[in-house]
Amino acid sequence: MDIKIVKVPAKKRKLKPADESKLGFGQIFTDHMFTMQYFEGKGWYDPKIAPYKPLALDPAAMCLHYGQLIFEGMKAYWGKDGSIFLFRPVEALKKLVLLEKDWIPRGSGTSLYIRPTMIATETAIGVHPSNAYLFFIIVGPVGAYYPEGFSPTKIYVIEDYVRAAPGGIGFCKAAANYAASLLASQFAIKQGYTQVLWLDAVERKYVEEVGTSNIFFVIKDELITPPLSGSILPGVTRDSVIKLARSWGVKVSERSLSMDEIVAAAADGTMQEAFASGTAAIVSPIGKIAFRGKEYTFQDGGVGNLTRRLYDEILQIQYGEKDDPFGWRIRIP
Ligand SMILES: *Cc1c(COP(=O)(O)O)cnc(C)c1O
């Protein structure tokens, strides 16, 4: 791919954040962005890296009306040896990340978040698949997810709303899925919980995901996560957790897990650990689950051993501090 590069003159570049402990998440963006257009019959054209700026969109652009928008999320990190690493990238983003390398924060746990997005740009009112698309990548520095160590989350099991149904689009990062999740997550936050635990759309019985992360439980030494039924996002972190745990000899099952089984395991003491997985936090321990007016506490509200081991291992692979037996870490250039 022949990428045209238009750089922002050095004097016009934005000030980089001075305090890496205050980066937060998803608030700051860099000087440049990648864009590329698509038109039916012509294919992809005009790939370029140019100054970060607002998109000019016709108000009839179809993404604004019918929700044709998908995205991805990943990270770039400084390694101890001065290399830049990407973790299991879906596309070659190397040029943009290299151009913006001075934006990659260096503090422990910090990274450059990468957001590739594709939107429908045909100007037309009328529901049909767009004949034109814009693909863009924006990047920005993000802080450590746990600057003060793990803090287990409190999760609310929602029965009145569902995130995605069988035959729908829950398996991809399509904007509509997140619009559909907002009312339920606002409700959970108002009750004092961190996130929603989603149940399956048909029986409202089996666990699917937590917020925008995949979910895992350890019951009687078995690491269990729901199978990729079509309404669950096939997370890269989920896949990494499964592969690592299997390589350590842990029994891993991708199987349906009902709230009844979870409640029973919490009651009889066989529930050992619960955690969520995703690019932003890697793994996030679940301390409490609220279900039908009762709260269930896991691993005494603390962090399970396997949860911590998975977190440490993936983090160290990402930052180039450990062997990478699966070849997930990509060094650039
Ligand atoms: C992004 C996302 C995940 C986690 O996927 P990763 O590839 O591990 O970041 C899980 N569930 C939903 C709904 C998501 O949007």
XYZ file of C-alpha atoms and ligand atoms in Angstrom:
348
model
C 0.000 0.000 0.000
C 1.377 3.393 -1.023
C 0.451 5.693 1.848
C 0.701 9.439 1.240
C 1.981 11.288 4.299
C 1.192 14.942 5.051
C 2.866 15.948 8.292
C 1.862 18.704 10.678
C 4.772 21.179 10.807
C 6.787 20.721 14.017
C 5.754 24.151 15.345
C 2.056 23.410 14.954
C 2.025 20.110 16.805
C -0.092 19.753 19.932
C 1.449 19.836 23.378
C 1.961 16.336 24.690
C 0.485 15.613 28.110
C 3.055 16.325 30.824
C 1.661 14.073 33.556
C 1.291 10.433 32.486
C -0.596 9.567 35.659
C -3.497 11.770 34.489
C -3.979 10.462 30.967
C -7.298 8.744 31.663
C -8.822 6.857 28.761
C -9.940 8.023 25.323
C -9.675 11.767 25.957
C -6.500 12.775 24.127
C -5.656 12.295 20.444
C -2.438 12.818 18.530
C -1.405 15.076 15.599
C -2.149 12.730 12.699
C -4.760 10.248 11.518
C -4.946 7.611 8.800
C -7.794 7.722 6.259
C -8.700 5.641 3.215
C -11.798 5.664 1.007
C -13.797 2.892 -0.620
C -16.149 2.970 -3.547
C -18.032 0.007 -4.957
C -16.327 -1.286 -8.094
C -13.216 0.812 -7.442
C -12.106 -0.723 -4.161
C -9.971 1.007 -1.538
C -8.189 4.200 -2.620
C -6.381 7.315 -1.386
C -4.683 5.890 1.727
C -3.070 8.728 3.627
C -1.745 9.887 6.946
C -2.585 13.566 7.401
C -3.249 16.096 10.191
C -5.913 15.003 12.704
C -9.059 16.975 11.949
C -12.868 16.766 11.994
C -14.404 14.672 9.226
C -16.438 16.501 6.587
C -19.598 14.422 6.156
C -22.661 15.080 4.070
C -25.667 15.136 6.423
C -27.142 12.371 4.244
C -24.082 10.139 4.794
C -25.625 6.783 5.609
C -23.590 6.132 8.765
C -25.472 9.032 10.376
C -28.863 7.408 9.737
C -28.625 3.639 9.608
C -25.792 2.778 11.928
C -23.345 1.274 9.435
C -20.232 1.786 11.554
C -17.735 -0.732 12.890
C -14.579 -0.246 14.907
C -11.703 -2.021 16.623
C -9.554 -1.186 19.628
C -5.932 -2.096 20.348
C -2.757 -0.685 21.889
C 0.914 0.118 21.186
C 3.514 0.040 23.982
C 7.144 0.962 24.642
C 9.169 -2.108 25.538
C 11.938 -2.038 28.125
C 14.451 -2.472 25.300
C 13.259 0.695 23.515
C 11.188 -1.159 20.893
C 7.595 -0.341 20.092
C 5.210 -3.302 20.315
C 1.700 -3.924 19.032
C -0.384 -6.716 20.562
C -2.135 -8.939 18.019
C -2.918 -6.145 15.520
C -5.635 -6.775 12.935
C -3.981 -4.541 10.287
C -0.643 -2.944 9.578
C -0.901 0.292 11.542
C 2.815 0.601 11.746
C 3.315 3.833 9.788
C 0.872 5.885 11.836
C 2.129 4.518 15.158
C 5.741 5.212 14.150
C 4.952 8.760 13.072
C 3.234 9.350 16.428
C 5.774 7.453 18.502
C 6.578 10.451 20.709
C 2.936 10.301 21.856
C 3.335 6.806 23.301
C 3.556 7.354 27.050
C 6.345 5.567 28.923
C 4.828 5.079 32.388
C 4.122 1.575 33.593
C 0.802 0.306 32.256
C 0.343 3.275 29.887
C -0.020 2.882 26.118
C -1.135 4.440 22.863
C -4.728 3.391 22.198
C -5.541 2.713 18.542
C -9.049 3.095 17.169
C -9.581 1.898 13.574
C -13.114 2.729 12.388
C -15.100 2.250 9.193
C -18.204 4.268 8.340
C -20.741 4.256 5.500
C -20.417 7.441 3.452
C -22.851 7.057 0.561
C -25.124 10.101 0.573
C -28.615 8.646 0.402
C -31.750 8.325 2.472
C -33.151 4.802 2.163
C -32.096 1.665 3.965
C -29.598 -0.307 1.883
C -25.925 -1.204 2.240
C -23.745 1.805 1.423
C -21.689 1.793 -1.777
C -18.980 4.005 -0.237
C -16.993 3.844 2.999
C -14.366 5.803 4.894
C -11.831 3.892 6.951
C -9.878 5.912 9.475
C -7.491 5.284 12.358
C -7.046 7.682 15.247
C -4.652 7.115 18.142
C -4.145 8.663 21.566
C -2.191 8.124 24.802
C -4.058 6.333 27.598
C -3.215 5.846 31.252
C -2.678 2.671 33.244
C -6.007 0.981 33.913
C -5.119 0.203 37.520
C -2.770 2.987 38.670
C -3.298 1.908 42.299
C -3.528 -1.839 41.777
C -6.559 -3.974 40.997
C -9.926 -2.780 42.221
C -12.581 -5.513 41.912
C -15.788 -4.383 40.207
C -19.419 -4.692 41.271
C -21.634 -6.091 38.542
C -25.407 -5.887 38.153
C -27.152 -8.788 36.391
C -29.752 -7.213 34.118
C -32.811 -9.219 33.122
C -35.011 -6.567 31.528
C -32.652 -5.611 28.693
C -30.424 -7.582 26.327
C -27.319 -6.483 24.436
C -27.489 -8.703 21.361
C -29.705 -11.503 20.081
C -28.959 -14.685 18.114
C -28.802 -13.844 14.431
C -27.948 -10.221 15.223
C -24.661 -8.292 15.135
C -23.405 -8.840 18.686
C -20.291 -10.635 17.404
C -18.772 -7.490 15.907
C -17.891 -4.042 17.185
C -20.803 -2.421 15.374
C -21.852 0.960 16.797
C -25.500 -0.101 17.118
C -24.610 -2.692 19.803
C -23.242 0.026 22.065
C -26.213 2.344 21.524
C -28.430 -0.573 22.559
C -26.432 -1.070 25.780
C -26.516 2.467 27.182
C -29.853 2.490 29.006
C -29.048 -0.697 30.923
C -25.536 0.407 31.876
C -26.805 3.814 33.069
C -29.333 1.958 35.200
C -26.624 -0.234 36.768
C -24.371 2.772 37.444
C -27.262 4.585 39.169
C -27.671 1.597 41.506
C -23.986 1.877 42.436
C -22.571 -0.853 40.170
C -19.663 -0.648 37.738
C -21.227 -2.509 34.852
C -24.008 -4.745 33.610
C -23.813 -8.506 33.251
C -25.746 -9.431 30.118
C -27.800 -12.611 29.862
C -28.755 -14.435 26.675
C -31.604 -12.799 24.760
C -33.791 -15.912 24.418
C -34.030 -17.497 27.878
C -32.417 -14.698 29.969
C -30.746 -17.483 31.846
C -27.158 -17.856 30.586
C -24.367 -15.302 31.072
C -22.994 -13.686 27.901
C -20.729 -10.683 28.599
C -20.043 -8.000 31.151
C -20.305 -4.398 29.896
C -17.998 -4.319 26.874
C -15.851 -7.236 28.030
C -15.952 -11.019 27.898
C -16.580 -12.894 31.129
C -14.857 -15.823 32.884
C -15.593 -17.820 36.035
C -13.505 -20.413 37.864
C -15.683 -23.120 39.455
C -14.086 -26.260 40.911
C -10.800 -25.486 39.115
C -12.567 -25.236 35.739
C -12.127 -21.930 33.856
C -15.460 -21.323 32.135
C -16.451 -18.752 29.515
C -19.597 -18.697 27.356
C -19.192 -20.100 23.819
C -19.089 -17.766 20.792
C -22.769 -18.152 19.987
C -23.008 -15.168 17.618
C -24.221 -12.670 20.210
C -20.853 -12.508 21.989
C -17.858 -10.445 20.845
C -14.939 -12.818 20.076
C -12.404 -10.774 22.060
C -8.682 -10.997 21.368
C -8.103 -10.925 25.134
C -10.658 -13.746 25.621
C -8.750 -15.836 23.107
C -5.411 -14.984 24.770
C -6.765 -15.953 28.218
C -8.046 -19.299 26.899
C -4.767 -20.138 25.132
C -2.552 -19.127 28.056
C -4.640 -20.972 30.659
C -4.673 -24.124 28.502
C -0.891 -23.888 28.078
C -0.611 -23.889 31.890
C -2.668 -27.068 32.139
C -5.825 -25.340 33.418
C -9.085 -27.025 32.385
C -10.815 -24.464 30.134
C -14.417 -24.864 28.942
C -16.296 -22.747 26.455
C -19.763 -23.689 27.600
C -23.100 -22.212 28.608
C -23.174 -21.094 32.206
C -26.515 -20.255 33.833
C -27.139 -17.788 36.655
C -28.530 -20.776 38.581
C -25.142 -22.517 38.386
C -23.331 -19.321 39.402
C -25.613 -18.697 42.374
C -25.284 -22.340 43.486
C -21.476 -22.228 43.204
C -21.357 -18.940 45.126
C -23.572 -20.467 47.828
C -21.716 -23.765 48.275
C -18.246 -22.231 48.112
C -17.129 -23.783 44.803
C -17.008 -20.412 42.989
C -13.306 -19.540 43.071
C -12.851 -16.550 40.763
C -14.700 -14.259 38.380
C -13.209 -11.736 35.966
C -13.862 -9.782 32.771
C -11.431 -9.590 29.816
C -10.797 -6.891 27.197
C -8.078 -4.748 25.603
C -8.598 -1.741 27.896
C -8.083 -3.489 31.262
C -6.675 -6.896 30.124
C -8.473 -8.656 32.979
C -10.673 -7.034 35.563
C -11.581 -8.950 38.732
C -15.302 -9.122 39.579
C -15.788 -8.717 43.321
C -19.590 -8.782 43.566
C -22.601 -9.691 41.471
C -26.104 -8.443 42.221
C -28.896 -10.747 41.031
C -32.609 -10.553 41.914
C -32.073 -8.329 44.906
C -29.187 -10.341 46.393
C -25.449 -9.665 46.304
C -22.936 -12.467 45.848
C -19.299 -11.845 46.760
C -16.509 -13.657 44.906
C -12.984 -14.475 46.137
C -13.846 -12.481 49.306
C -14.066 -9.313 47.201
C -10.356 -9.642 46.355
C -8.421 -10.878 43.328
C -8.160 -14.566 42.411
C -4.796 -16.253 41.783
C -5.513 -17.201 38.177
C -6.911 -13.704 37.491
C -3.707 -12.109 38.738
C -1.470 -14.580 36.934
C -3.268 -13.984 33.616
C -3.055 -10.207 34.070
C 0.672 -10.267 34.880
C 1.493 -12.669 32.068
C -0.390 -10.795 29.316
C 0.933 -7.415 30.486
C 4.505 -8.711 30.468
C 4.081 -10.236 27.014
C 2.681 -6.924 25.743
C 5.575 -4.868 27.133
C 8.251 -7.253 25.912
C 9.221 -8.381 29.412
C 8.379 -12.062 28.894
C 8.678 -14.684 26.199
C 5.890 -14.581 23.655
C 5.321 -18.281 22.864
C 2.264 -17.574 20.698
C 3.859 -14.844 18.542
C 1.292 -12.218 19.561
C 3.691 -9.327 20.014
C 4.655 -7.421 16.870
C 7.753 -5.218 16.964
C 7.817 -2.110 14.762
C 9.377 -0.956 12.519
C -14.159 -5.075 22.582
C -15.130 -5.926 23.284
C -14.732 -7.061 24.024
C -13.279 -7.409 24.262
O -12.578 -7.632 23.089
P -10.984 -7.504 23.048
O -10.636 -7.873 21.644
O -10.458 -8.456 24.051
O -10.646 -6.084 23.395
C -15.724 -7.867 24.582
N -17.037 -7.565 24.448
C -17.462 -6.473 23.760
C -18.919 -6.209 23.659
C -16.525 -5.621 23.163
O -16.930 -4.533 22.514
